[in-house]
XYZ file of C-alpha atoms in Angstrom:
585
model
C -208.669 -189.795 -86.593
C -207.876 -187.112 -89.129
C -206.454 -184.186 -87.069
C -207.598 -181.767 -89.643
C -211.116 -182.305 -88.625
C -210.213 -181.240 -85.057
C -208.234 -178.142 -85.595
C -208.294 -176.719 -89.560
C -206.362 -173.680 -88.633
C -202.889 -175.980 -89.037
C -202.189 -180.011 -89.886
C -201.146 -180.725 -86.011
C -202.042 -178.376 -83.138
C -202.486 -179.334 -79.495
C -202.008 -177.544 -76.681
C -198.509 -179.894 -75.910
C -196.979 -179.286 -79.709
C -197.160 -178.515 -83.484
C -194.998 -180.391 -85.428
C -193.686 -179.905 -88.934
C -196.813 -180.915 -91.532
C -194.713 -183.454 -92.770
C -194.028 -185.430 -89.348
C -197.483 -184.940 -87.943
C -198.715 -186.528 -91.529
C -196.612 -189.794 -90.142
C -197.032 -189.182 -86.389
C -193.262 -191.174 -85.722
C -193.147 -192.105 -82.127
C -189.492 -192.682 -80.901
C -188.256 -193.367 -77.964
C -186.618 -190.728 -76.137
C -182.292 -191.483 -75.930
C -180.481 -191.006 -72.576
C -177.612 -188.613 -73.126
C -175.498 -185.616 -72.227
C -176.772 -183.344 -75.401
C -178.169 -180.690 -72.889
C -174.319 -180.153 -71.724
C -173.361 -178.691 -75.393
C -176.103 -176.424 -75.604
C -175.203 -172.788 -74.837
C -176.740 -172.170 -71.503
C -179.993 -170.150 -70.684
C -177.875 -167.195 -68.889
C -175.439 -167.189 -71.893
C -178.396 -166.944 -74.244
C -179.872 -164.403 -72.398
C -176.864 -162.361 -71.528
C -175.886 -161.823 -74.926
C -179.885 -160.840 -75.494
C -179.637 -157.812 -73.058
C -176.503 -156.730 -74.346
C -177.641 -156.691 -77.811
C -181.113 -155.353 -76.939
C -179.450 -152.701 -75.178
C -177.223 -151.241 -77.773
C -179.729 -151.697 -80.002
C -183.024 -149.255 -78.115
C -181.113 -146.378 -78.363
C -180.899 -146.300 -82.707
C -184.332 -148.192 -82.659
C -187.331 -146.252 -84.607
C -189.662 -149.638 -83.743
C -188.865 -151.543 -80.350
C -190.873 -154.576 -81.622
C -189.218 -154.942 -85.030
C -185.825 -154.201 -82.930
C -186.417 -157.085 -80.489
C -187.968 -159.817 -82.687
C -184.678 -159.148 -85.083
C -182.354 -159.519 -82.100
C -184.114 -162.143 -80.221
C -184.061 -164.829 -83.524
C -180.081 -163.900 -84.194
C -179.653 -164.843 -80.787
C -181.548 -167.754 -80.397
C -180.951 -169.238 -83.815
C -177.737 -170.665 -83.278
C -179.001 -172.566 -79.917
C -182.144 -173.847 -82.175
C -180.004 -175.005 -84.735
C -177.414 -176.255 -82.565
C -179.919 -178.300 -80.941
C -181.271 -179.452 -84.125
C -178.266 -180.718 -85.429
C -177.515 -182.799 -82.186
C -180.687 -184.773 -82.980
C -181.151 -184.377 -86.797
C -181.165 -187.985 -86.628
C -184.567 -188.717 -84.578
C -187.844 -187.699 -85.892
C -189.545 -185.013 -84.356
C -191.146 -186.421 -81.193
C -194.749 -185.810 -80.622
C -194.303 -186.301 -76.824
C -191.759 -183.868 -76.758
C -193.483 -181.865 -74.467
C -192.764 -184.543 -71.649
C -189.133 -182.521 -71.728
C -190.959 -180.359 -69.647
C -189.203 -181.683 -66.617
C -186.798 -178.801 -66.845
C -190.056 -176.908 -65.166
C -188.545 -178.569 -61.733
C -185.551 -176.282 -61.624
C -186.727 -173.117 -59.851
C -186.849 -170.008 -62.038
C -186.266 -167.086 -59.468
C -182.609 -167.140 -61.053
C -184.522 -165.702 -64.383
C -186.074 -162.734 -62.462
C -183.499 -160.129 -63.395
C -183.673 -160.661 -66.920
C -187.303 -159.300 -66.497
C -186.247 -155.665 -67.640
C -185.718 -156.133 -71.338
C -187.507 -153.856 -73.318
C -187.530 -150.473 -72.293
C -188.028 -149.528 -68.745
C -185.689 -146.507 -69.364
C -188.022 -145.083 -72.104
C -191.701 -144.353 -71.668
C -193.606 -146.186 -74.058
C -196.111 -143.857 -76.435
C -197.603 -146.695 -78.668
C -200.246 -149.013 -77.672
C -199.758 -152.427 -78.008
C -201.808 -152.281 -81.597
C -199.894 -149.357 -82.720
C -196.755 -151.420 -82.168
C -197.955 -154.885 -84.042
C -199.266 -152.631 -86.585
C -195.853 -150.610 -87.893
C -193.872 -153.804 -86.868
C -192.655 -155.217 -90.171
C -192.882 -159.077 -88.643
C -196.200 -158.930 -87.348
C -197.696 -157.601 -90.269
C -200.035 -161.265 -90.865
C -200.885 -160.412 -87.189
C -201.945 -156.821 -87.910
C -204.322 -157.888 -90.888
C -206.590 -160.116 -88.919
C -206.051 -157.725 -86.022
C -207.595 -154.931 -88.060
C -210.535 -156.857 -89.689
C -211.993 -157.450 -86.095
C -213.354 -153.727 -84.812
C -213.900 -155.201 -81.166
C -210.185 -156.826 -80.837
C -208.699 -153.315 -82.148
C -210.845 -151.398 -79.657
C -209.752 -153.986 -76.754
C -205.687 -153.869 -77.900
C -205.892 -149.710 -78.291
C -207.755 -149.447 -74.981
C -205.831 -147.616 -72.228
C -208.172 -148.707 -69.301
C -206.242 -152.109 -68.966
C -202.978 -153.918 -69.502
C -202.703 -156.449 -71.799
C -200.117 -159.177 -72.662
C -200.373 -160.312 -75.896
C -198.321 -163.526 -77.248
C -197.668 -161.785 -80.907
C -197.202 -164.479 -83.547
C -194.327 -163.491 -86.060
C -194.961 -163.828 -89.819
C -192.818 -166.783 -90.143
C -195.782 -168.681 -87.596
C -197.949 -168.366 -90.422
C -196.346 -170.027 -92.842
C -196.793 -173.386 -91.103
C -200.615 -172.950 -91.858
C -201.017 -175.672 -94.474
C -201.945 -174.142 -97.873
C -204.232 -177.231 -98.899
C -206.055 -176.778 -95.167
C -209.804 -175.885 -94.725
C -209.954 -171.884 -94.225
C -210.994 -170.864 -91.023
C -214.454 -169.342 -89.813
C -214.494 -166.043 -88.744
C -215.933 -167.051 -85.872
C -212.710 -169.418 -85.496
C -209.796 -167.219 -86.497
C -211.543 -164.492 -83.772
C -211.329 -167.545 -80.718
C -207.973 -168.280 -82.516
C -206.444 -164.087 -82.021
C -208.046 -163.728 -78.186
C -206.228 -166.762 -77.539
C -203.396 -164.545 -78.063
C -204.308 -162.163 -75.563
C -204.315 -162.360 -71.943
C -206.110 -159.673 -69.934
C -204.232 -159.642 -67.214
C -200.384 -157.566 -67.012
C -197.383 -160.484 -67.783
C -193.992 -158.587 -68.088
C -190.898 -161.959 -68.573
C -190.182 -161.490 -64.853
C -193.991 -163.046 -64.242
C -193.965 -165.575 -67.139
C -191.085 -167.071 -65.818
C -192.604 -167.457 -62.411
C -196.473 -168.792 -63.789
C -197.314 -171.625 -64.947
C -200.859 -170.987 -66.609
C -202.416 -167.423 -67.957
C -205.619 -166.243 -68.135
C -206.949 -165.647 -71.968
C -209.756 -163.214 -73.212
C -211.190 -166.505 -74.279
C -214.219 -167.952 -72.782
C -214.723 -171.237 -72.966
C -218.383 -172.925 -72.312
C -216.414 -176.260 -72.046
C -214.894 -174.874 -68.876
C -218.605 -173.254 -67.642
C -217.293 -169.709 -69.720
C -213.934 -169.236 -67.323
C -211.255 -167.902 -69.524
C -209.132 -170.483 -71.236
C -205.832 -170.483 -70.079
C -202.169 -170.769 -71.472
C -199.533 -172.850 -70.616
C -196.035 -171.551 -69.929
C -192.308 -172.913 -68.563
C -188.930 -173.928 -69.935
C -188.139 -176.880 -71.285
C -185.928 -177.914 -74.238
C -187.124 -175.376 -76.577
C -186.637 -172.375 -74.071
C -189.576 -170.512 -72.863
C -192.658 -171.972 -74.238
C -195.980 -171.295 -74.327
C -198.185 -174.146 -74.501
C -194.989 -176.535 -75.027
C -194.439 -175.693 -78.558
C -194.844 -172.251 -79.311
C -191.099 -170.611 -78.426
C -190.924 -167.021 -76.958
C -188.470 -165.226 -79.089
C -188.725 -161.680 -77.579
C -189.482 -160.288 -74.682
C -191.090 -157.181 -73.126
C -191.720 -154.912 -75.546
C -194.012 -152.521 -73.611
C -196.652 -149.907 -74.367
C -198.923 -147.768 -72.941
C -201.271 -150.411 -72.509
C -199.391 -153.504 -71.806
C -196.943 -155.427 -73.069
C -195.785 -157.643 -75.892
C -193.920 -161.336 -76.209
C -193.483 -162.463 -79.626
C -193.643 -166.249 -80.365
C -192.311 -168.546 -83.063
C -195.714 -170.328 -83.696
C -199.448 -169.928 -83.459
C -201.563 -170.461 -80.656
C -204.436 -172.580 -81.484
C -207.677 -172.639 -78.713
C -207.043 -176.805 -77.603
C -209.055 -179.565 -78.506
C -210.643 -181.581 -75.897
C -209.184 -183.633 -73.225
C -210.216 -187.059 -75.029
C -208.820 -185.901 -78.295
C -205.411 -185.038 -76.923
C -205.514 -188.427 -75.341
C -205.817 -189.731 -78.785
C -203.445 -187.626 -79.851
C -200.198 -188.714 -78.139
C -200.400 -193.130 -78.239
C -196.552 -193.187 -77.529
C -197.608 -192.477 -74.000
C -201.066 -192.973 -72.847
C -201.806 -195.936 -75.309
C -202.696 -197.847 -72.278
C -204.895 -195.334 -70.793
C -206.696 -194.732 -74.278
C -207.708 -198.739 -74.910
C -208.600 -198.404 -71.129
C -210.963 -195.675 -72.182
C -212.184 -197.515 -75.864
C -212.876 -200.850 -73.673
C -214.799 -199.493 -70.508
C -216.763 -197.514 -72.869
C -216.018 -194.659 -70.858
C -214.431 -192.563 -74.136
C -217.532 -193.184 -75.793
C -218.986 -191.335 -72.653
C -217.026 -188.502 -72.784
C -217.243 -187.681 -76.237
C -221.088 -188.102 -76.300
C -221.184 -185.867 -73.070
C -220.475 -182.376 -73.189
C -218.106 -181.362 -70.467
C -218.308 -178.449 -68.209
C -214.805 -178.447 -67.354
C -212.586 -180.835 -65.293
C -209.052 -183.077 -64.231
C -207.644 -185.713 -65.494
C -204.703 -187.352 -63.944
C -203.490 -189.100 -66.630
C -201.537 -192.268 -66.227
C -198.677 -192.813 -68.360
C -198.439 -195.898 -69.901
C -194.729 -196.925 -67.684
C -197.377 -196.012 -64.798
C -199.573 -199.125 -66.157
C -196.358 -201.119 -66.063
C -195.256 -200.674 -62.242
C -198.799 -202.448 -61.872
C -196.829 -205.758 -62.758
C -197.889 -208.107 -65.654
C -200.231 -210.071 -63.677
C -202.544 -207.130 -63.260
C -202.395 -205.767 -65.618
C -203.560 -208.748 -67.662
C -206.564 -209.020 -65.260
C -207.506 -205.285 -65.786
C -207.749 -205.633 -69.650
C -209.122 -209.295 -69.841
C -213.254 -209.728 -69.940
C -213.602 -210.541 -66.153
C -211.100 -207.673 -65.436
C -212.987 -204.995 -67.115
C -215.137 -203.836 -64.716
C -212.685 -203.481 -62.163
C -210.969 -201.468 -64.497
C -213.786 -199.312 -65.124
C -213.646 -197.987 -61.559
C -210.069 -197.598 -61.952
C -209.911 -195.105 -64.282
C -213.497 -193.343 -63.139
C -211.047 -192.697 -59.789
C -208.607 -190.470 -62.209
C -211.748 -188.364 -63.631
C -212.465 -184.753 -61.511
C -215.733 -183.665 -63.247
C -216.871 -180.114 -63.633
C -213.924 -179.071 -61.259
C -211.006 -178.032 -63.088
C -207.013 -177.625 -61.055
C -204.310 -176.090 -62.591
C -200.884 -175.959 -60.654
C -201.421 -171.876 -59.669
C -205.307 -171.818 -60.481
C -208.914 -173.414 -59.793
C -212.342 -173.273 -61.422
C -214.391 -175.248 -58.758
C -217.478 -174.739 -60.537
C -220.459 -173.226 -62.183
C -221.392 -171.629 -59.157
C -217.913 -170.054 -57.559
C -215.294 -168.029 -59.820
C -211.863 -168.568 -60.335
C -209.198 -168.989 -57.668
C -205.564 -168.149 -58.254
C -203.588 -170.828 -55.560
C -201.854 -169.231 -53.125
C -198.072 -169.314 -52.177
C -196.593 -172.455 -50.137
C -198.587 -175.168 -49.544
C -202.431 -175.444 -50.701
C -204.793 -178.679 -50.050
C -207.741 -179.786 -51.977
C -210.044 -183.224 -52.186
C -211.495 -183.665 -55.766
C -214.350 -185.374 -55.766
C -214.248 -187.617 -58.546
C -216.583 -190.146 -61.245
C -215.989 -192.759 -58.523
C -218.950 -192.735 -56.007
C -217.931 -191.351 -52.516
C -214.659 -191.351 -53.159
C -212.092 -188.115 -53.647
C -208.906 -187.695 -54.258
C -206.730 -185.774 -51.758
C -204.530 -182.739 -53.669
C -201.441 -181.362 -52.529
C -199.996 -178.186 -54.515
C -197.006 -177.028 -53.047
C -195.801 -173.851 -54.804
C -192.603 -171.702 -54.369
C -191.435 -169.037 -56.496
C -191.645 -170.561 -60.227
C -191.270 -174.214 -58.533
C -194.710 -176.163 -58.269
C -194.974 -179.494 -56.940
C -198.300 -181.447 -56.996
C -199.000 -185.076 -55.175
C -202.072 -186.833 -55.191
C -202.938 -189.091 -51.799
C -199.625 -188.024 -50.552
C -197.885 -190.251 -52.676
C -198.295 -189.942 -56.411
C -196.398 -187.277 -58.122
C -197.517 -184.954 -61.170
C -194.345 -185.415 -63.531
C -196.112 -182.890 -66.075
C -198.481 -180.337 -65.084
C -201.093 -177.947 -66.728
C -202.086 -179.855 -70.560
C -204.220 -177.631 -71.222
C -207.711 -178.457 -72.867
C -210.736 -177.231 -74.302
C -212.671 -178.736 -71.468
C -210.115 -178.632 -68.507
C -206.962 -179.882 -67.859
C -204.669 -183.137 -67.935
C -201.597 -183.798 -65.305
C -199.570 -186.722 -66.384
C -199.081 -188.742 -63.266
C -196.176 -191.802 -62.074
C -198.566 -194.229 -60.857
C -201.902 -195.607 -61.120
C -204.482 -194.082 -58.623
C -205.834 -196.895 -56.409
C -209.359 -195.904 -54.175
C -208.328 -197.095 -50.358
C -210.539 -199.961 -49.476
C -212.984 -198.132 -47.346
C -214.162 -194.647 -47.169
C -211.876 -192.259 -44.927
C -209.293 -195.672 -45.316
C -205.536 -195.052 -46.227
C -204.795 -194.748 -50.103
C -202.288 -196.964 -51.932
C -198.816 -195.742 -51.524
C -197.183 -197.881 -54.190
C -196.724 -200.906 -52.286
C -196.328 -204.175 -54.494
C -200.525 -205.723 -54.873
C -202.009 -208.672 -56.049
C -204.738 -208.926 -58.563
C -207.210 -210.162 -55.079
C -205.983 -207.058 -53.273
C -206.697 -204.828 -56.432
C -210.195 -206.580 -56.456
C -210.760 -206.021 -52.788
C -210.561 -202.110 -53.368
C -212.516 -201.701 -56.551
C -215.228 -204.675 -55.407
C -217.953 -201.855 -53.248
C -217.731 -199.786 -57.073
C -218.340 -202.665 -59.237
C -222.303 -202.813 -60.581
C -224.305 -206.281 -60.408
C -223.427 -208.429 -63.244
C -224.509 -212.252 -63.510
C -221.348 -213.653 -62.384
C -221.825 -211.830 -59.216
C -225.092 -213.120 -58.938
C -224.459 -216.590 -58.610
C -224.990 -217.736 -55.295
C -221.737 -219.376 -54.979
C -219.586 -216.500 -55.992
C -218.341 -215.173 -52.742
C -218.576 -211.356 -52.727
C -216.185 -208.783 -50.585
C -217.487 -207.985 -47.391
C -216.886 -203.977 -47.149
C -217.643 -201.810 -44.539
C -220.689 -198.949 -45.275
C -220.946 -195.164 -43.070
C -224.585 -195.621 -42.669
C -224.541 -191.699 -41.544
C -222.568 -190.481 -44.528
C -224.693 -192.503 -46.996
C -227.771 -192.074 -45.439
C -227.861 -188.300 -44.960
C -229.129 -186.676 -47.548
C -231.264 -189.136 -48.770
C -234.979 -190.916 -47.960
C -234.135 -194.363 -46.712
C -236.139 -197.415 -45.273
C -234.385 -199.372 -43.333
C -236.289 -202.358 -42.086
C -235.352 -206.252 -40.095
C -238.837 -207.855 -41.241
C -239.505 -210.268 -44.000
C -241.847 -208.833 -46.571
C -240.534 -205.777 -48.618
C -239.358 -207.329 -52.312
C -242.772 -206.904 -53.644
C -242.990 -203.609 -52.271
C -239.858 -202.128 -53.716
C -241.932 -200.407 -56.933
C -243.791 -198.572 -54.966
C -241.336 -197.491 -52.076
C -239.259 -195.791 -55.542
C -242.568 -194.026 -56.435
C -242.617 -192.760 -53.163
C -239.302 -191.101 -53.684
C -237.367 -193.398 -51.403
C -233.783 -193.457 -52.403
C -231.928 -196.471 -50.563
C -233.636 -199.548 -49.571
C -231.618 -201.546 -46.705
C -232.482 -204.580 -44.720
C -230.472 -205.162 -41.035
C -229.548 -208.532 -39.629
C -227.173 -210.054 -37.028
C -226.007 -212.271 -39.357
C -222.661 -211.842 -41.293
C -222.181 -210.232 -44.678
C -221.719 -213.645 -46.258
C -224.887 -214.918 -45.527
C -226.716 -211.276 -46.250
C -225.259 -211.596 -49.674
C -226.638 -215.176 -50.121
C -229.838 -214.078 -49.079
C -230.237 -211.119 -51.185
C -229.118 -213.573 -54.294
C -231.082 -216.649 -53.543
C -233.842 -213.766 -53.405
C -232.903 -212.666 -57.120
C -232.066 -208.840 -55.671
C -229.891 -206.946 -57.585
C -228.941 -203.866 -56.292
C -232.379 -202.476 -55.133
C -231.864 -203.780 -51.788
C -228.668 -202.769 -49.582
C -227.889 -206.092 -47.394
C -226.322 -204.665 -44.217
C -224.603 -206.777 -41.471
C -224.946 -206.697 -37.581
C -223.292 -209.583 -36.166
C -222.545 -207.888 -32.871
C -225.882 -206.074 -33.105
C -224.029 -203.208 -32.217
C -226.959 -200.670 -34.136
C -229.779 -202.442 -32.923
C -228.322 -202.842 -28.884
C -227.759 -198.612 -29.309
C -231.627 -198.583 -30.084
C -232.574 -201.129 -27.466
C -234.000 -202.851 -30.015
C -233.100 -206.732 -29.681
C -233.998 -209.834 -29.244
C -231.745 -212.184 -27.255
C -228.787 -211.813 -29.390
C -230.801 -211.431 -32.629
C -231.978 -207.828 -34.209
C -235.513 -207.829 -33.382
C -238.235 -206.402 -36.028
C -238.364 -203.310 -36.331
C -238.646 -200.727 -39.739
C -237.615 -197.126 -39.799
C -237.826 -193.828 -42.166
C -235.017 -191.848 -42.067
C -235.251 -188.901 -44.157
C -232.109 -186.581 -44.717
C -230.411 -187.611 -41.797
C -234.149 -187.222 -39.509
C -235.649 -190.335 -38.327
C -239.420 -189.697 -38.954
C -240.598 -193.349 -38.348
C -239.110 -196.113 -36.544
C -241.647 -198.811 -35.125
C -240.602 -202.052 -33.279
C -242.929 -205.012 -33.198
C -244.649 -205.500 -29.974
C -245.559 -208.876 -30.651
C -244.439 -211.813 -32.848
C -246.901 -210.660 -35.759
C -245.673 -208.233 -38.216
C -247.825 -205.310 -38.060
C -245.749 -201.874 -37.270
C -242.772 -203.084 -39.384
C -244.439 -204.216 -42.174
C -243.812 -203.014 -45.362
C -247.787 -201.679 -45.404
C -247.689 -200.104 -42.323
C -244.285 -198.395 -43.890
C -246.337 -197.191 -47.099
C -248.999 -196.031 -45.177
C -246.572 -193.761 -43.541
C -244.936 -192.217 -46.393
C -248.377 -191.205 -47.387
């Protein structure tokens, strides 16, 4: 996939990182080295000590804050970026480097008092386009600023305050020469990304993990696209590769952070996917060989999750089942798999929610917040733990499965990279999978109620997986005919005209024999084969014959029995598929 199709504006940009042209061109994957490099780095107080000091002597000669702080900001930070550089000038510039990110486990609170950069001491009397405009390193900035009437009315405005992310000159000289140029309509999505409606001085940054944008996004139903901040290797990032190099600059309308690169609105979730093979490979051919990335590109989202599992998640599966996933028989089960991993239309960051179309946004509240996702996987949801304190988040999925990296932000919701592979609990309101060591039968046994007919399940002497079935949860808001009579096959075409949704037949005999029936019968999966053996439903309705179901047929619409008939005789007459028609009308 040529990434200049995707995103024109530069040769590489995601929402996890913009390499140099050069490397993106070759895309070298590495693997990451163990080592103590981190230990010769100067460390974040030092850095940021010797910022206020500087920043401080400097305010009181300064005729322009921002020029004053960008200036100070790179002399400071330029010898830990090139210190850095020269530790690892020997490894290709990673494209998963954003998986550094674990640094975002070390709670930030310590960072709070360096929130007062800038100048508290001295009222502000520019607005925040008056500033980027007489700021000799923002002057790219300023042009495209000033050729959009609407974003200079919005940055002068005094009835809000704004944060804006200003890109420095030196960000746009990373824009290829050869690329595309950008629509107007694109560079405009491109400069809102840049702005954030909402009042984000560095003592908030450093205690969020995703901000609010004046862009609105119809891939996430027109909710404002968000940004993606926390430390990691680089410093302060926003959206993983674009470095904060100064910090609150304020005016009389908000305030100002500049950055080292651009921020470029996020392709989708399936392109980013695509994007970094060295570690969802596995998940990606998952996606090619279901056919379910075919479905999501041809689909046009509305906003949702993806945990994502890496591909050393794939591996704790063990060989064996992995092999069985990814072979022809396997593939189904592997289908359901990864449809268990898809939230549609609901979208989770760690610190906010878009449920859906219907509700606004939520920002999560502080300590300990639960959610179940409902997800592509019929009737079955995944249960959501976000546990937040200060600028530490935490998020576990079925009380087990951790998020190592949260909040990849994308056009049409949002990825968390997760440890292990989710596994659906065998039966609905049943325990979840808590890492324990399966077997490829085991694995079977929990994905067999989601797997669709297929030929080699049809054969009669293919033993299915008996599974249990919540008659009331399945059964309530739909029109069901549930009957214990011979006689309804040929009158399945016209039951579906009739609007009913679930056929099921009822016997006392056990599931094995059901499912023989329903094959030796040629039925797919138009009728639902349900077994009684302890007539336990037909006893509660008195409805029995020795210790056999007797024949009976009900209509149960929405939950509200509206017909139920038991034979009186040994004739079928009330119970008859006819006499069930008739009913319906």
């Amino acid at each position: 996939m040529h990434l200049s199709h995707i995103l024109p504006f530069a040769a590489l940009a995601t929402t996890f990182v913009i390499p140099e042209e050069q490397v993106a061109n070759q895309l070298v994957i590495e693997p990451k080295k163990a080592g103590g490099f981190l230990d010769e780095l100067p460390s974040k107080d030092a850095v940021f000590d010797k910022f206020d000091r500087s920043f401080s002597k400097a305010i009181q000669s300064s005729k322009n804050i921002l020029d004053e702080a960008i200036s100070l900001a790179s002399e400071t930070g330029e010898k830990a970026t090139h210190q850095f550089h020269d530790l690892r000038s020997n490894k290709a510039f990673d494209v998963q480097s954003w998986l550094d990110t674990a640094l975002d486990s070390e709670p930030l609170a310590a960072f709070g008092g360096h929130g007062h950069h800038g100048h508290h001491d001295h009222k502000p009397n520019m607005t925040v386009y008056q500033l980027i405009g007489s700021s000799k390193y923002t002057t790219r900035l300023a042009e495209l600023i000033n050729e959009d009437e609407d974003l200079v009315r919005v940055l002068n405005s005094t009835s809000a305050n704004y944060t804006v992310f200003a890109p420095i000159d030196k960000a746009f000289e990373r824009i290829p020469e050869h690329g595309k140029k950008p629509s107007k309509e694109m560079i405009k999505k491109a400069l809102l990304y840049h702005v954030s409606p909402d009042f984000y001085p560095a003592g908030r940054v450093l205690v969020t993990h995703t901000i609010p944008t004046l862009v609105k996004e119809p891939g996430l139903q027109d909710q404002p696209q968000r940004l993606r901040v926390g430390l990691g290797f680089k410093g302060l990032a926003v959206n993983f590769y674009s470095r904060i190099i100064a910090i609150n600059i304020f005016g009389t309308n908000g305030v100002i952070h500049g950055v080292d690169h651009l921020l470029i609105p996020p392709p989708t979730t399936p392109e980013i996917i695509e994007l970094l093979p060295g570690e969802f490979s596995t998940l990606e051919l998952g996606l090619e060989k279901t056919g379910l990335a075919k479905d999501f590109k041809s689909t046009p989202s509305v906003g949702g999750t993806l945990f994502a599992p890496s591909n050393f998640a794939f591996q704790k599966l063990g060989p064996g089942i992995n092999a069985f996933l990814f072979s022809s028989r396997g593939l189904k089960y592997l289908k359901g798999l990864l449809k268990y991993h898809v939230v549609p239309k609901q979208t989770l960051y760690s610190d906010a929610y878009y449920p859906d179309k219907e509700s606004t946004k939520t920002d999560l509240p502080k300590g300990l917040y639960h959610i179940d996702l409902p997800t592509l996987l019929e009737d079955r949801a995944l249960s959501v733990d976000v546990f937040r304190y200060g600028g530490f988040i935490s998020i576990k999925i079925n009380g087990f499965t951790t998020v190592t990296v949260q909040d990849g932000i994308a056009k049409d919701g949002v990825i968390h990279v997760i440890s292990d592979v989710l596994v659906p609990p065998k039966k609905l309101g049943g325990e979840a999978w808590t890492g324990e060591e399966l077997t490829v039968e085991e694995l079977k046994e929990r994905l067999e109620p989601y797997i669709p007919y297929t030929e080699e399940k049809g054969d009669i002497t293919s033993c299915g997986v008996p599974v249990s079935y919540d008659a009331s949860e399945e059964f309530k808001d739909k029109k069901v005919v549930l009957f214990s009579v011979p006689g309804y096959i040929a009158a399945l075409p016209t039951l579906k005209k009739k609007g009913v949704d679930i056929v099921a037949v009822i016997a006392y005999n056990d599931a094995f024999v059901m499912s023989a029936w329903g094959k030796a019968n040629n039925i797919k999966d138009e009728i639902i084969f349900l077994s009684d053996p302890s007539i336990k439903f037909s006893s509660s309705l008195g409805w029995t014959k020795g210790e056999r179901t007797a024949r009976y047929a009900m209509i149960i619409d929405h939950g509200k029995v509206t017909y139920a008939e038991k034979e009186p005789g040994g004739d079928v007459t009330v119970s008859g598929a006819e006499a069930v028609l008739e009913r319906l009308g």
